[in-house]
Short mmCIF file of C-alpha atoms and ligand atoms in Angstrom, two decimals:
data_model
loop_
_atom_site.label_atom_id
_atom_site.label_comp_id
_atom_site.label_asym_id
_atom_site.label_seq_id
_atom_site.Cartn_x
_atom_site.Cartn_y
_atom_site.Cartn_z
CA UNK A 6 0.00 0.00 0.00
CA UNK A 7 1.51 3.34 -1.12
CA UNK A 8 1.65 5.89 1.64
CA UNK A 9 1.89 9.65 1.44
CA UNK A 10 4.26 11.99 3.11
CA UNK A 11 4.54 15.63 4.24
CA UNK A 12 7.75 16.80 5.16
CA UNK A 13 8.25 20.45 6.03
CA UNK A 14 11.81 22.03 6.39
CA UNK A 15 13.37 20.84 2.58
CA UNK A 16 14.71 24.01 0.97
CA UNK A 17 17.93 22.07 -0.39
CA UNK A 18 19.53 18.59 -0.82
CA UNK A 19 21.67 18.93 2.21
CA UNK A 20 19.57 18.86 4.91
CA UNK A 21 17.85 15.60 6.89
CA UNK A 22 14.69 16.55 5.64
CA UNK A 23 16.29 16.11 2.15
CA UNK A 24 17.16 12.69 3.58
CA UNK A 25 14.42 11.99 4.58
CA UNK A 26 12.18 12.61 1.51
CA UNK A 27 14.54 10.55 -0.31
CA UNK A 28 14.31 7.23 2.11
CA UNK A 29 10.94 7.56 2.41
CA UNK A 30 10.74 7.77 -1.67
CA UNK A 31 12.64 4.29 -1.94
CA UNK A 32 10.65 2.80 0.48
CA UNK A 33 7.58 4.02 -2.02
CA UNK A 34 6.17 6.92 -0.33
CA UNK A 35 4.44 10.03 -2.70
CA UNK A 36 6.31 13.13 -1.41
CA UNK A 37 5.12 16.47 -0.86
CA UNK A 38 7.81 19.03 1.08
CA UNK A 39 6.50 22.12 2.95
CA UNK A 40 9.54 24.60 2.05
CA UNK A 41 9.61 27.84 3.55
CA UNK A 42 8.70 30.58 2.23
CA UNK A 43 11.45 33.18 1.53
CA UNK A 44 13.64 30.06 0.43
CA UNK A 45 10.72 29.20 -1.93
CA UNK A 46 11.73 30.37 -5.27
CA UNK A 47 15.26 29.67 -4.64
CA UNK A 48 14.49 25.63 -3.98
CA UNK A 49 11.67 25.64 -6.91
CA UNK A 50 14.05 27.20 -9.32
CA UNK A 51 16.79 24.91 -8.51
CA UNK A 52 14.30 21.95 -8.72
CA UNK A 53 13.22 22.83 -12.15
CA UNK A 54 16.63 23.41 -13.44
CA UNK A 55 18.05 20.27 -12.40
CA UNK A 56 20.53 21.18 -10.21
CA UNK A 57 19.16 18.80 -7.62
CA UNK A 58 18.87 15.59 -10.16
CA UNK A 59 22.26 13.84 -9.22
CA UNK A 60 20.91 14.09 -5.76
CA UNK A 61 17.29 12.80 -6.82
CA UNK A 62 18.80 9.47 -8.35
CA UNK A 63 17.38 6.39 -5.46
CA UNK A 64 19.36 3.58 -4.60
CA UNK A 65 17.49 1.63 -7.25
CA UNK A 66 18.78 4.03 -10.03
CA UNK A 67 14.90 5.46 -10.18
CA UNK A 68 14.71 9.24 -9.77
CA UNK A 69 12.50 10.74 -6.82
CA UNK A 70 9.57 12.66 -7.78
CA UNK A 71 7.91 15.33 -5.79
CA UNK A 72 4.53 15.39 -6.47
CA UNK A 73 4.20 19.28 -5.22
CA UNK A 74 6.46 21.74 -3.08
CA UNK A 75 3.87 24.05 -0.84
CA UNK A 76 5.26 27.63 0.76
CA UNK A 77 4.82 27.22 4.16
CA UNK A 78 5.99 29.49 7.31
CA UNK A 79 5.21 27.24 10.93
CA UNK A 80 5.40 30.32 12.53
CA UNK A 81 1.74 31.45 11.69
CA UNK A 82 -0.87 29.41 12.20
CA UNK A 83 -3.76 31.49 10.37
CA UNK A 84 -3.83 33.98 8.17
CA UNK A 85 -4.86 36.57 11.18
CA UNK A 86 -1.47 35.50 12.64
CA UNK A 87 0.72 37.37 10.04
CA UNK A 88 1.94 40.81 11.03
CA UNK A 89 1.99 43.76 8.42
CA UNK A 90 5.55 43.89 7.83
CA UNK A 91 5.46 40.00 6.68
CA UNK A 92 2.37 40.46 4.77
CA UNK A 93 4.02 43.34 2.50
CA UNK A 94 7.60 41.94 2.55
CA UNK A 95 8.27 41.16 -0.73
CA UNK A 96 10.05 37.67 0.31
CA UNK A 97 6.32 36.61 1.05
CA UNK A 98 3.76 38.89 -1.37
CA UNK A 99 4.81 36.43 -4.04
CA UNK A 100 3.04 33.27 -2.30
CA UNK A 101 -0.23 32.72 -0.87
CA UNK A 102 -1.96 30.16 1.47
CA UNK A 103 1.43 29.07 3.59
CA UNK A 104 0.21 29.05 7.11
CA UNK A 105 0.07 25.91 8.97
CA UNK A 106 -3.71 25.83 8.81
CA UNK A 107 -3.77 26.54 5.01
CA UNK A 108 -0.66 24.71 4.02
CA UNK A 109 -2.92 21.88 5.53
CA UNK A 110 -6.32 22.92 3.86
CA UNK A 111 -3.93 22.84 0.32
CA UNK A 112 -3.17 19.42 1.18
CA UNK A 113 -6.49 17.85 2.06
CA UNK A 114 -7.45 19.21 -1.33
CA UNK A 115 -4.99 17.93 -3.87
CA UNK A 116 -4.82 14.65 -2.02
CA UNK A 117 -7.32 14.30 0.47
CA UNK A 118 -4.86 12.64 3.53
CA UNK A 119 -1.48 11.97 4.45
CA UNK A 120 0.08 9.18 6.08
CA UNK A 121 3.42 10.71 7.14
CA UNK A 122 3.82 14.06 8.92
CA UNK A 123 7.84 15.00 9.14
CA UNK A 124 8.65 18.14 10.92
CA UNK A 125 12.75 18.76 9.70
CA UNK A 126 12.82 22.50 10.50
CA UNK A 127 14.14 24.98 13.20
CA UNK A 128 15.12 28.37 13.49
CA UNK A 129 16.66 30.51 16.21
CA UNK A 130 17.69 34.00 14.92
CA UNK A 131 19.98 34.41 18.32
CA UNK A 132 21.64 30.80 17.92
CA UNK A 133 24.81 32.25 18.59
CA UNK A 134 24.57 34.22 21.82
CA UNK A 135 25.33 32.12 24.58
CA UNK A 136 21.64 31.69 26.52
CA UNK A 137 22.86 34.90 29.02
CA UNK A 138 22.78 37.04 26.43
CA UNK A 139 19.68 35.79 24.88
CA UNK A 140 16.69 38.17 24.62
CA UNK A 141 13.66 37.23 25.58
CA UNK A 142 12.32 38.62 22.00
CA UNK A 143 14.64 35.30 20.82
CA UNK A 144 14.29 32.87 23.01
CA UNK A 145 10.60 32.69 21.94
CA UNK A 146 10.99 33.07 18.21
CA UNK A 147 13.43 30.06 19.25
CA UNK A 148 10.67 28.00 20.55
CA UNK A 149 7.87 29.42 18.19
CA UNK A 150 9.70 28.37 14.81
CA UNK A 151 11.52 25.20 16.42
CA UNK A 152 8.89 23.38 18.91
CA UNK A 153 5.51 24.95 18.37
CA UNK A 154 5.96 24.84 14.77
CA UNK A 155 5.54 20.65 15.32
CA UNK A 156 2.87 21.15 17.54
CA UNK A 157 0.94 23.31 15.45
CA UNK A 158 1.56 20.97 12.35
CA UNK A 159 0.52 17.96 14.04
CA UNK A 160 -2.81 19.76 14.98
CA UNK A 161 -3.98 21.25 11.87
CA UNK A 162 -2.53 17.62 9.74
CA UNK A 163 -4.13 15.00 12.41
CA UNK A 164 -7.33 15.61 11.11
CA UNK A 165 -6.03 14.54 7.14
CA UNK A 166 -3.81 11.67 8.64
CA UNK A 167 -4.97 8.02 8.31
CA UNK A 168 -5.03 6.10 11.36
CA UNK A 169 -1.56 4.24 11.98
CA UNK A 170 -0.13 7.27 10.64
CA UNK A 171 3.05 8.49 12.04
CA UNK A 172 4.78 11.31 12.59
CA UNK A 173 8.54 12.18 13.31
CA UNK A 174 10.49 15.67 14.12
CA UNK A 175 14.57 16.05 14.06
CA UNK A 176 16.03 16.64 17.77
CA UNK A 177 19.54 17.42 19.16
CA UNK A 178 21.53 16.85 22.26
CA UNK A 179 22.03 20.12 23.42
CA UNK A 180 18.33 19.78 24.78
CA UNK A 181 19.58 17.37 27.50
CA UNK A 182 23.93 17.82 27.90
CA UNK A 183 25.59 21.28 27.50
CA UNK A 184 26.75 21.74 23.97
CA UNK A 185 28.68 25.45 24.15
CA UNK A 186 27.66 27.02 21.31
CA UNK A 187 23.96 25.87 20.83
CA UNK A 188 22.71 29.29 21.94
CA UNK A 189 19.87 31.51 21.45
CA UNK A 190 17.19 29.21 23.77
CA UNK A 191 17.73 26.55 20.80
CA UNK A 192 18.82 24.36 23.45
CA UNK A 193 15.75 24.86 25.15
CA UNK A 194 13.80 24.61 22.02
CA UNK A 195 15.09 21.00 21.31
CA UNK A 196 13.60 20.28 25.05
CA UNK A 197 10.79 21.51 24.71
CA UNK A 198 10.38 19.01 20.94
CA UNK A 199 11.20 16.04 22.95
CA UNK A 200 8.87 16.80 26.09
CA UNK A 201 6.20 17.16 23.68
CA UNK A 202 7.32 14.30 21.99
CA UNK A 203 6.07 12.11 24.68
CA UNK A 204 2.72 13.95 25.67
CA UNK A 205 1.79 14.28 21.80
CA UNK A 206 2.48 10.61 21.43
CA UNK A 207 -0.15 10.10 24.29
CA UNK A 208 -2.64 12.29 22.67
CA UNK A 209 -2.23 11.24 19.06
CA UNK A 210 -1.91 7.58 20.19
CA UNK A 211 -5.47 7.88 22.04
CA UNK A 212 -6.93 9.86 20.48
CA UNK A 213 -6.18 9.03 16.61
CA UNK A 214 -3.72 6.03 16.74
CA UNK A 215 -1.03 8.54 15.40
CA UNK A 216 2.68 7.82 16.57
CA UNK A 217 4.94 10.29 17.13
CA UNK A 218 8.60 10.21 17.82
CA UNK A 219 12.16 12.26 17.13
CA UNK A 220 15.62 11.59 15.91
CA UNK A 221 18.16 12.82 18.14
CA UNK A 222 20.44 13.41 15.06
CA UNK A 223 24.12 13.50 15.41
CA UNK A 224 26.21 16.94 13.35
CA UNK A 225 25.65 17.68 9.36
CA UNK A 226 26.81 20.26 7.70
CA UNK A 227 23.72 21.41 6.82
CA UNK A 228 22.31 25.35 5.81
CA UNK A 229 20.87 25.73 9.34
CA UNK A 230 24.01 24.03 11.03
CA UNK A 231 26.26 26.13 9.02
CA UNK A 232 24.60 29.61 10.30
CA UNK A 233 25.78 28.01 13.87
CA UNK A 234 28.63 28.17 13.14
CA UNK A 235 30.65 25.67 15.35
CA UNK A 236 29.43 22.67 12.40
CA UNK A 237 32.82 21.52 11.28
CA UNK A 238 33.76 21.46 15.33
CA UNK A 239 30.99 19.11 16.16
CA UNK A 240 31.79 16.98 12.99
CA UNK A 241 35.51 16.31 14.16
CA UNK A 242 34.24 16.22 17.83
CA UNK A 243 32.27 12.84 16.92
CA UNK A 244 34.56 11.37 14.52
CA UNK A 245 37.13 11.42 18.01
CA UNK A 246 34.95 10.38 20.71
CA UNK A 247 31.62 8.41 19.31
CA UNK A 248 31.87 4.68 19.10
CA UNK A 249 31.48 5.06 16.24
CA UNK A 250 34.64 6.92 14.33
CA UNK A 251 32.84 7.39 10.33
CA UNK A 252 30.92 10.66 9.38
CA UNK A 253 27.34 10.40 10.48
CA UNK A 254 25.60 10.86 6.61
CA UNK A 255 22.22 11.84 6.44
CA UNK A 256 20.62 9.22 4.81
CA UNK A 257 21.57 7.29 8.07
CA UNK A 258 19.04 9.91 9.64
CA UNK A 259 17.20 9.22 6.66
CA UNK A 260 16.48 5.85 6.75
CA UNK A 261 16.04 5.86 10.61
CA UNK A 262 13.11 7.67 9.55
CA UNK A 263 11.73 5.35 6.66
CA UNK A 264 11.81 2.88 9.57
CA UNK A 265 10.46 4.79 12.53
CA UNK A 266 7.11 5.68 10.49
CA UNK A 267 6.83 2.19 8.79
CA UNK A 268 4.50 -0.70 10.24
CA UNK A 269 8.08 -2.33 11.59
CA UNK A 270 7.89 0.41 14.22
CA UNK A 271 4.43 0.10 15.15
CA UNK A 272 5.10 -0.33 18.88
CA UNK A 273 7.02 2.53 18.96
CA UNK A 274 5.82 6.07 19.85
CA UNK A 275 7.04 8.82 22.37
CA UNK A 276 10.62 7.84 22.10
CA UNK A 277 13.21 10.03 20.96
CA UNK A 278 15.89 7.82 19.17
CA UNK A 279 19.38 8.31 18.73
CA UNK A 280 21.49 8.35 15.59
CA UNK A 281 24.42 9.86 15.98
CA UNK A 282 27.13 6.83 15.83
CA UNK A 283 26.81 6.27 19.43
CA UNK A 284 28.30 9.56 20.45
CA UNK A 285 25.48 10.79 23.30
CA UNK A 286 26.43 7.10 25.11
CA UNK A 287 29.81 8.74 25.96
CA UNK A 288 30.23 10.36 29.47
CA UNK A 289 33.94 11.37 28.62
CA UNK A 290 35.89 12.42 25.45
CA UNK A 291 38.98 10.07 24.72
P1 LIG B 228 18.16 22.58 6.94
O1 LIG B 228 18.65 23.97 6.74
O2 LIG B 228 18.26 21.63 5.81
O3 LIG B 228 16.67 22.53 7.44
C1 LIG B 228 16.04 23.51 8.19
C2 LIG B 228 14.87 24.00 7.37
O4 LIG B 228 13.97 24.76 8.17
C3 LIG B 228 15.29 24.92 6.22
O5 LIG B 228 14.83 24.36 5.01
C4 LIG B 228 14.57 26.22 6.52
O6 LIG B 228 14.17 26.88 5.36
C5 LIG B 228 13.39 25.71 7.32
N1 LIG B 228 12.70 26.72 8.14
C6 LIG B 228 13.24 27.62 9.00
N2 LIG B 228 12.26 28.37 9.55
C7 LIG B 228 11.09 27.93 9.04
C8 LIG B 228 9.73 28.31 9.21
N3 LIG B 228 9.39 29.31 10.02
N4 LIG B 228 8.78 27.65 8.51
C9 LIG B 228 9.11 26.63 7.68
N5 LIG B 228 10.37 26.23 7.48
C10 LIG B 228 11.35 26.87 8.15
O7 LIG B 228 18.98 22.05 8.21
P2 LIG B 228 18.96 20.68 9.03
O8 LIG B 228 20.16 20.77 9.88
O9 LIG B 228 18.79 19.52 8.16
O10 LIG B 228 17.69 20.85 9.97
C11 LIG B 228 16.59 19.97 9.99
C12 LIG B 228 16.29 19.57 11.42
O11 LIG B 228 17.36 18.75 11.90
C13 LIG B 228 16.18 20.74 12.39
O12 LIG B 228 15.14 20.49 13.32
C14 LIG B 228 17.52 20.70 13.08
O13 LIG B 228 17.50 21.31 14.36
C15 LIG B 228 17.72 19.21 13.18
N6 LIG B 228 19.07 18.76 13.53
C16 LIG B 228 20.15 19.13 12.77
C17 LIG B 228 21.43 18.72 13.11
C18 LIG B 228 22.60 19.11 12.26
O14 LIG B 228 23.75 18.94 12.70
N7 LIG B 228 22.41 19.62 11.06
C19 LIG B 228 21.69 17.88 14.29
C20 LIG B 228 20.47 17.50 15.01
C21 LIG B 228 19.24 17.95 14.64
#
C-alpha cells in the first residue's frame, strides 16, 4: 500500500529533511515538502533546473519525484497570525496560502490525507549568543519556529492523517547535555520538541492512533548548522569520541526515519531515538 508523506523544512539537498524525503521515496512513499517561504523560489528554481537531479537518483537508479512543493511558514498558524511587515515583505507577497492551517487545507485538497507528517525544520535568529545574552524577544521566536511549529503541524494535519499514521520531528543533544555554542534558547527549544514528543504521542496515540517520535540526530553540515557556526567542530568532535569513528551521513538519519514511520515500528511512539554513531552514550571524550 503506497503511503503519502509531508515533510516540512526541505529548501535544499543537504539537509535531513532532504534525507528523509529521499528514504521515504525508496521505500515508495508520494512526497510532498512544505519549504519555507522566503527560500521558496530559490528551492523551486533549482528543482526545475536540475541542479538537484544527481541528488534525486534512489538507490534503485529510479529518480524521486515530488509530487508538489507548498510555501509554508510554521510560525503562523492562520492567516490573522501574520503581522503587516510580513504580509508586505516582498520575500512573502509572491506566495499565498502558507500558514500551517492553510498549508494543511492545500493538502487535504490535492490529495485528500497523508500518512506521514515530518517536521525537519528549526530556526533561532539568536543561535549564537550564549543563553545569558539571549533576549527574551529570541528565546521565543526560538521555541515558536523550532517546537511549536511541530505542535501546530501535528494539529492542523491530524485531522487529514490516516489512522496508523506516524509522525517524526529532528532533535539534538544540546536539549539534555551542554553543547557550548547551541545558543539563542535553541537548546531549550530541542527540550521543549522532545517533552512534547512524549505527551503528543499520548494524545495522538489515544486519540487518533497517530505515533509520534524524534531523531536525536548526530552533526551535518547542513544550511541551518552552518549559520551556527561551530558545524565543522561538532563533525571532528564525533569522529574522536563516538563509538562510532565514520561521518554520520544523512541518509543514516534518513532511513532511521523510513523505519520509525513504517508498520516495523508500530510499537514505537514517544521515544526520541538516537542516531548519531553512538556519540550521546559517551560520558567522557577520549
Ligand atoms: P536545513 O537547513 O536543511 O533545514 C532547516 C529547514 O527549516 C530549512 O529548510 C529552513 O528553510 C526551514 N525553516 C526555518 N524556519 C522555518 C519556518 N518558520 N517555517 C518553515 N520552514 C522553516 O537544516 P537541518 O540541519 O537539516 O535541519 C533539519 C532539522 O534537523 C532541524 O530540526 C535541526 O534542528 C535538526 N538537527 C540538525 C542537526 C545538524 O547537525 N544539522 C543535528 C540534530 C538535529
Amino acid at each position: 500500500m503506497s503511503k503519502r508523506a509531508f515533510i516540512a523544512g526541505v529548501a535544499d539537498d543537504n539537509g535531513y529533511g532532504w534525507a528523509i524525503a529521499k528514504s521515504l521515496a525508496a521505500a515508495g512513499a508520494e512526497i510532498l515538502v512544505g519549504t519555507w517561504v522566503p527560500v521558496l523560489n530559490i528551492f523551486e528554481t533549482s528543482l526545475r533546473r536540475g541542479k538537484f537531479d544527481e541528488s534525486r537518483v534512489l538507490p534503485d537508479g529510479s529518480v524521486m519525484e515530488i509530487s508538489k512543493v507548498y510555501p509554508l511558514d510554521a510560525v503562523y498558524d492562520t492567516p490573522d497570525d501574520i503581522p503587516e511587515d510580513v504580509k508586505t515583505n516582498k520575500r512573502y507577497t509572491g506566495s499565498s496560502k502558507w500558514t500551517v492551517q492553510e498549508v494543511a487545507e492545500s493538502v487535504k485538497q490535492d490529495f485528500g490525507s497523508i500518512d506521514i507528517l515530518v517536521h525537519s525544520l528549526a530556526n533561532g535568529p539568536e543561535v549564537t549568543k550564549p543563553l545569558l545574552e539571549t533576549s527574551r524577544r529570541g528565546y521565543l521566536a526560538a521555541i515558536s519556529a523550532s517546537s511549536y511549529s511541530y505542535v501546530s503541524l501535528l494539529k492542523h494535519f491530524i485531522p487529514i492523517m490516516n489512522p496508523g499514521g506516524s509522525s517524526i520531528s529532528l532533535t539534538y543533544i544540546a536539549s539534555e547535555r551542554i553543547i557550548p555554542g547551541y545558543g539563542g534558547g535553541m537548546s531549550s527549544a530541542k527540550a521543549a520538541l522532545e517533552s512534547d514528543t512524549r505527551v503528543l504521542a499520548f494524545e495522538a496515540g489515544r486519540k487518533n492512533k497517530i505515533r509520534v517520535n524524534t531523531i536525536s540526530a548526530g552533526p551535518l553540515r547542513s544550511r541551518a548548522a552552518k549559520a551556527i557556526g561551530f558545524i565543522d567542530t561538532m563533525i571532528e568532535y564525533s569522529l574522536a569520541n563516538a563509538p562510532l569513528q565514520k561521518e554520520l551521513s544523512a541518509e543514516e538519519v534518513g532511513n532511521t526515519a523510513a523505519f520509525l514511520v513504517s508498520p516495523l515500528a508500530s510499537a514505537i511512539t514517544g521515544a526520541v531515538l538516537y542516531v548519531d554513531n553512538g556519540l550521546n552514550a559517551m560520558g567522557v571524550g577520549v
